[in-house]
CSV table of C-alpha atoms in Angstrom, one decimal:
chain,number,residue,atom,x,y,z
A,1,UNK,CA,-60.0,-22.5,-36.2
A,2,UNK,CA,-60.6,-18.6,-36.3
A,3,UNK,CA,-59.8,-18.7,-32.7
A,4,UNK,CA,-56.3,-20.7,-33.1
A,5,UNK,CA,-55.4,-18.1,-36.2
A,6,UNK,CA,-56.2,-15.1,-33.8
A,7,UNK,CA,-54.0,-16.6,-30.8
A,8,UNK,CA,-51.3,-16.7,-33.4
A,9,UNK,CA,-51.9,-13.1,-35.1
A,10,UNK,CA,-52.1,-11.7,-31.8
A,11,UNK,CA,-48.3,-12.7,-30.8
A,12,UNK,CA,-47.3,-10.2,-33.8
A,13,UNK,CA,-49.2,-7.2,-31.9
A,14,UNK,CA,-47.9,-7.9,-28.5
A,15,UNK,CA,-45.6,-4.4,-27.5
A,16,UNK,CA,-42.2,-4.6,-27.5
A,17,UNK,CA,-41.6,-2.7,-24.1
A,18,UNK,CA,-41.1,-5.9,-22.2
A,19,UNK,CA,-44.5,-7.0,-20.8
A,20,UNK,CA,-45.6,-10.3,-21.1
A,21,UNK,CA,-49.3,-11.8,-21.0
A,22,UNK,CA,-51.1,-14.5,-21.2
A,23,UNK,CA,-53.6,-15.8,-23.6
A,24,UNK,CA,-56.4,-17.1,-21.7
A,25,UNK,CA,-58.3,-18.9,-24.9
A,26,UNK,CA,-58.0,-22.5,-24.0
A,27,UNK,CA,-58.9,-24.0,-27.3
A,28,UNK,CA,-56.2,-22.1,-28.6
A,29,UNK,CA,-53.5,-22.9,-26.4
A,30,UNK,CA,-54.7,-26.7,-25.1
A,31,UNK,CA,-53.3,-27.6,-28.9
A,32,UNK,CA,-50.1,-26.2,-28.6
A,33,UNK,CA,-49.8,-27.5,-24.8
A,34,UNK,CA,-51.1,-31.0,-26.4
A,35,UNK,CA,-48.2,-31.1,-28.7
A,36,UNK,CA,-45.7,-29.9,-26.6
A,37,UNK,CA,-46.6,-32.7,-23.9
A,38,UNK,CA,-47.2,-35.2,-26.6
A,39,UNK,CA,-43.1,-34.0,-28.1
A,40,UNK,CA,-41.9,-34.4,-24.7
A,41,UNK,CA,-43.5,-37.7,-24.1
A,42,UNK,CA,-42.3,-39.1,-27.3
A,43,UNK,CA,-38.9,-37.9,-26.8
A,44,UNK,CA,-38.1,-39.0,-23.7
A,45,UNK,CA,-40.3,-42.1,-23.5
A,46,UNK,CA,-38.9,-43.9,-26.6
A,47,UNK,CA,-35.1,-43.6,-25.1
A,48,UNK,CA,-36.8,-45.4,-21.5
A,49,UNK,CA,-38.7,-47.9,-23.5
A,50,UNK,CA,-35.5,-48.8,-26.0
A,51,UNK,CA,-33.4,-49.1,-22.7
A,52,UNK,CA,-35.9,-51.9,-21.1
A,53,UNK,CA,-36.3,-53.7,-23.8
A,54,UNK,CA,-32.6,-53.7,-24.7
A,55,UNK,CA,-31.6,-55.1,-20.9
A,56,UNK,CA,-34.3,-57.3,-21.1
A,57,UNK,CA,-32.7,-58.6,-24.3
A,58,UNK,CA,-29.3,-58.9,-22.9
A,59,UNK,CA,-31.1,-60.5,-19.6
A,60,UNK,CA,-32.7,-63.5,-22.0
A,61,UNK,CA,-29.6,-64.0,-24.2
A,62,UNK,CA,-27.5,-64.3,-20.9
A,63,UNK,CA,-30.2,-66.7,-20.1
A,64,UNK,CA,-30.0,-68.4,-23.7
A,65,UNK,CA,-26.0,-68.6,-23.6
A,66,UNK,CA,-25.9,-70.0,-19.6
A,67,UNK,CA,-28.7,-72.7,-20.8
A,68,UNK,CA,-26.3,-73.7,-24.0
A,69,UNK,CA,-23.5,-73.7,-22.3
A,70,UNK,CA,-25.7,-76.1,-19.5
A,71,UNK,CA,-26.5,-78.2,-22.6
A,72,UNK,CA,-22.7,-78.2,-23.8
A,73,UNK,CA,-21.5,-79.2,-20.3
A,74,UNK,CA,-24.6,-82.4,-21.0
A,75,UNK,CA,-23.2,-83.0,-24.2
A,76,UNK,CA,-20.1,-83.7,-22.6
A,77,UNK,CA,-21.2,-85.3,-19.6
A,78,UNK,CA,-23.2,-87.8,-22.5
A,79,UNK,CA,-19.8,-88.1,-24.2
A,80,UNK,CA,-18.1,-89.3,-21.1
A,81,UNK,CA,-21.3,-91.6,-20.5
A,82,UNK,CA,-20.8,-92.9,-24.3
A,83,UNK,CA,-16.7,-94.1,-23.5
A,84,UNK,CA,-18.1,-95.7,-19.6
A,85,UNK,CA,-20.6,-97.6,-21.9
A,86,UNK,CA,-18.2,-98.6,-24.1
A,87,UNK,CA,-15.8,-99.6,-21.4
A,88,UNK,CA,-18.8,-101.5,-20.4
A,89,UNK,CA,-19.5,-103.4,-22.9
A,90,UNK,CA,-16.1,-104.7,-23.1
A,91,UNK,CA,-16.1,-105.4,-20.0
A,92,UNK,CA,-19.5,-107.4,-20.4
A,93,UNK,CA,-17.8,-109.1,-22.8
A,94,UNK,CA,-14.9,-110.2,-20.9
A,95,UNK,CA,-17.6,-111.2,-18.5
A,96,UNK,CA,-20.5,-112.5,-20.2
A,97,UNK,CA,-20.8,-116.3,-18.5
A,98,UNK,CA,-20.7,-114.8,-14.9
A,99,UNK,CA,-22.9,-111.6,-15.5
A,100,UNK,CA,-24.1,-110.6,-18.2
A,101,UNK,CA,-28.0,-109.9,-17.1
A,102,UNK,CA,-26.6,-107.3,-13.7
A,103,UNK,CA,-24.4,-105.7,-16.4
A,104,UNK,CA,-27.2,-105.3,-18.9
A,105,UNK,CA,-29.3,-103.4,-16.8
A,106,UNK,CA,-26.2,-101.3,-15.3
A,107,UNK,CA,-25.8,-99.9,-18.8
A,108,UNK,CA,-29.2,-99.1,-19.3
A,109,UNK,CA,-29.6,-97.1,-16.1
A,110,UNK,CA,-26.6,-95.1,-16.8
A,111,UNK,CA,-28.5,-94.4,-20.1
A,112,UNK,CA,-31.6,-93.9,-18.5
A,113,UNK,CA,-30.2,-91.3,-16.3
A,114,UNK,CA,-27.9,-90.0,-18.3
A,115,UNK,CA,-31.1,-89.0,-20.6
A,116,UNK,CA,-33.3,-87.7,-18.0
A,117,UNK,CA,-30.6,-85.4,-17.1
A,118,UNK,CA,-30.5,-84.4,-20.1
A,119,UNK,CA,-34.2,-83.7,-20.4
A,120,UNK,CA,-33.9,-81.5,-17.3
A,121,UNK,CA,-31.6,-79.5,-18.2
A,122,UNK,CA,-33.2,-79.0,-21.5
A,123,UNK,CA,-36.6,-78.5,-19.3
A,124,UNK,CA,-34.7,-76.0,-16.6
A,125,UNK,CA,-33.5,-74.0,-19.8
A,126,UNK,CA,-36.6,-73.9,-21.7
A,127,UNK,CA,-38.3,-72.3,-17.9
A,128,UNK,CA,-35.9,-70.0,-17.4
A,129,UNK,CA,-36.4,-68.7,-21.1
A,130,UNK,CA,-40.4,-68.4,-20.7
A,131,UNK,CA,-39.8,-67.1,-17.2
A,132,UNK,CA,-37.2,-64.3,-18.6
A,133,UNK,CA,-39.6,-63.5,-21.4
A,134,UNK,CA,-42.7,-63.4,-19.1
A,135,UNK,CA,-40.8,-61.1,-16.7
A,136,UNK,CA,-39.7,-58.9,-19.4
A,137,UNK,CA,-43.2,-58.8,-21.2
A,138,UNK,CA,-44.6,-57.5,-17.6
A,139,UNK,CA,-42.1,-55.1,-17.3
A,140,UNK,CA,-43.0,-53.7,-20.6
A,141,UNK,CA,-46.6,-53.8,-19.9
A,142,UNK,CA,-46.8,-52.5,-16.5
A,143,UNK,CA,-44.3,-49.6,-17.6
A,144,UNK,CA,-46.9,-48.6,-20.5
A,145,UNK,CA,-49.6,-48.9,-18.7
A,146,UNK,CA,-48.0,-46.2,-15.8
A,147,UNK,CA,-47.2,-44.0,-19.2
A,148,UNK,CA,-50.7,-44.0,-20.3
A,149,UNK,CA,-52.3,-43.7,-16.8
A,150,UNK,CA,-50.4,-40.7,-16.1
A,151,UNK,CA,-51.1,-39.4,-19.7
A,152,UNK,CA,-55.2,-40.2,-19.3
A,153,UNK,CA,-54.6,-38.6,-15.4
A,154,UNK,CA,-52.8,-35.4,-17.3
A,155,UNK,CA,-55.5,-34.8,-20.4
A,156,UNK,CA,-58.2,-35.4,-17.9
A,157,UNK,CA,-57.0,-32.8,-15.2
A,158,UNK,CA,-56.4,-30.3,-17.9
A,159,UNK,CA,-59.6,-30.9,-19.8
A,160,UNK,CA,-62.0,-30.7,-16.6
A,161,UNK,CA,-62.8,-27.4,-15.2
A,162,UNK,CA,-64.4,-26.9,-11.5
A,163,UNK,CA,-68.1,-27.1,-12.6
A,164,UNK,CA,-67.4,-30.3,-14.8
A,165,UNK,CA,-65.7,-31.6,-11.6
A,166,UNK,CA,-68.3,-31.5,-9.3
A,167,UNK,CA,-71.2,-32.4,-11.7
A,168,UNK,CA,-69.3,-35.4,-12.1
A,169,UNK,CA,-68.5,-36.2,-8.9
A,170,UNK,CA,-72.1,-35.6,-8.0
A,171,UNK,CA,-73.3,-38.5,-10.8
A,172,UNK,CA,-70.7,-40.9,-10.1
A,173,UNK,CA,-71.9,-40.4,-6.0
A,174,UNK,CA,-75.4,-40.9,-7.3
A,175,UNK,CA,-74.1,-44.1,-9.3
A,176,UNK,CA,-72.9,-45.3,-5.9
A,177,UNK,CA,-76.0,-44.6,-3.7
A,178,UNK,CA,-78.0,-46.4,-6.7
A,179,UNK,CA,-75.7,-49.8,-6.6
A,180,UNK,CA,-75.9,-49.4,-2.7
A,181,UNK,CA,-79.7,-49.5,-2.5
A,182,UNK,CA,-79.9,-52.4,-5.0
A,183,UNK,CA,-77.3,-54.8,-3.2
A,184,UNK,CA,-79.1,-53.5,0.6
């Protein structure tokens, strides 16, 4: 903490003639570079993240009003199915002795399929809403995941000096030779 108070007493004795220097304490300045990076990151990010989500959202109700508007167009393809099968039936009535069984089962296919179609489209709809809210949820993810890869890439890079670098390149080499000998 003494060393973060110094880097900040020490801008007050810095002369005024125009020269300009650099403080080379890294504990001191890695906090202020942390929550500069960290400022910039939450600035910026939160705008790109609100963006996606909000296209996304006008993607899936898009989705949403096409698949009602689907089911509307059903609705009234049932309706017009509704006055054929009462159009039908009259006529079943007018025709009863001659043919009443072929008629029967006219009507129930036209119910049959008008039902299925139904079902369908109610299917197609509910797909494309899991498919739009899959897509988006991926999207999302994969986007976070880039954010916090780059961040963990960032804080590692600045955190690891040369000698840290190459003892740990020498273990993890060392880790490698290990698993090699064990699956030879």
């Amino acid at each position: 903490m003494k060393n973060v108070t110094d880097s900040f007493v020490s801008l007050g004795h810095w002369p005024s003639a125009g020269s300009f220097g650099f403080n080379t304490d890294i504990f001191a300045t890695n906090l202020i570079n942390l929550s500069v990076v960290l400022g910039v990151l939450i600035f910026f990010g939160k705008g790109v993240l609100s963006d996606l989500l909000d296209n996304r959202k006008q993607r899936i109700l898009n989705t949403i009003r096409n698949s009602e508007e689907l089911r509307e167009g059903a609705i009234e393809q049932l309706e017009k199915a509704r006055a054929r099968l009462r159009k039908v039936e009259i006529e079943a009535d007018q025709f009863r002795v001659n043919g009443y069984s072929e008629i029967e089962r006219e009507k129930l296919n036209l119910i049959d399929s008008t039902y299925k179609t139904l079902e369908q489209l109610e299917n197609y709809k509910n797909e494309t809403i899991n498919f739009e809210q899959q897509k988006a949820s991926n999207q999302v993810r994969q986007r976070v995941f880039q954010q916090a890869l780059q961040g963990a890439l960032g804080t590692l890079n600045s955190c690891l000096n040369s000698e840290l670098h190459l003892r740990t390149i020498s273990v993890n080499i060392g880790i490698l030779g290990a698993m090699k000998q064990i699956t030879d």
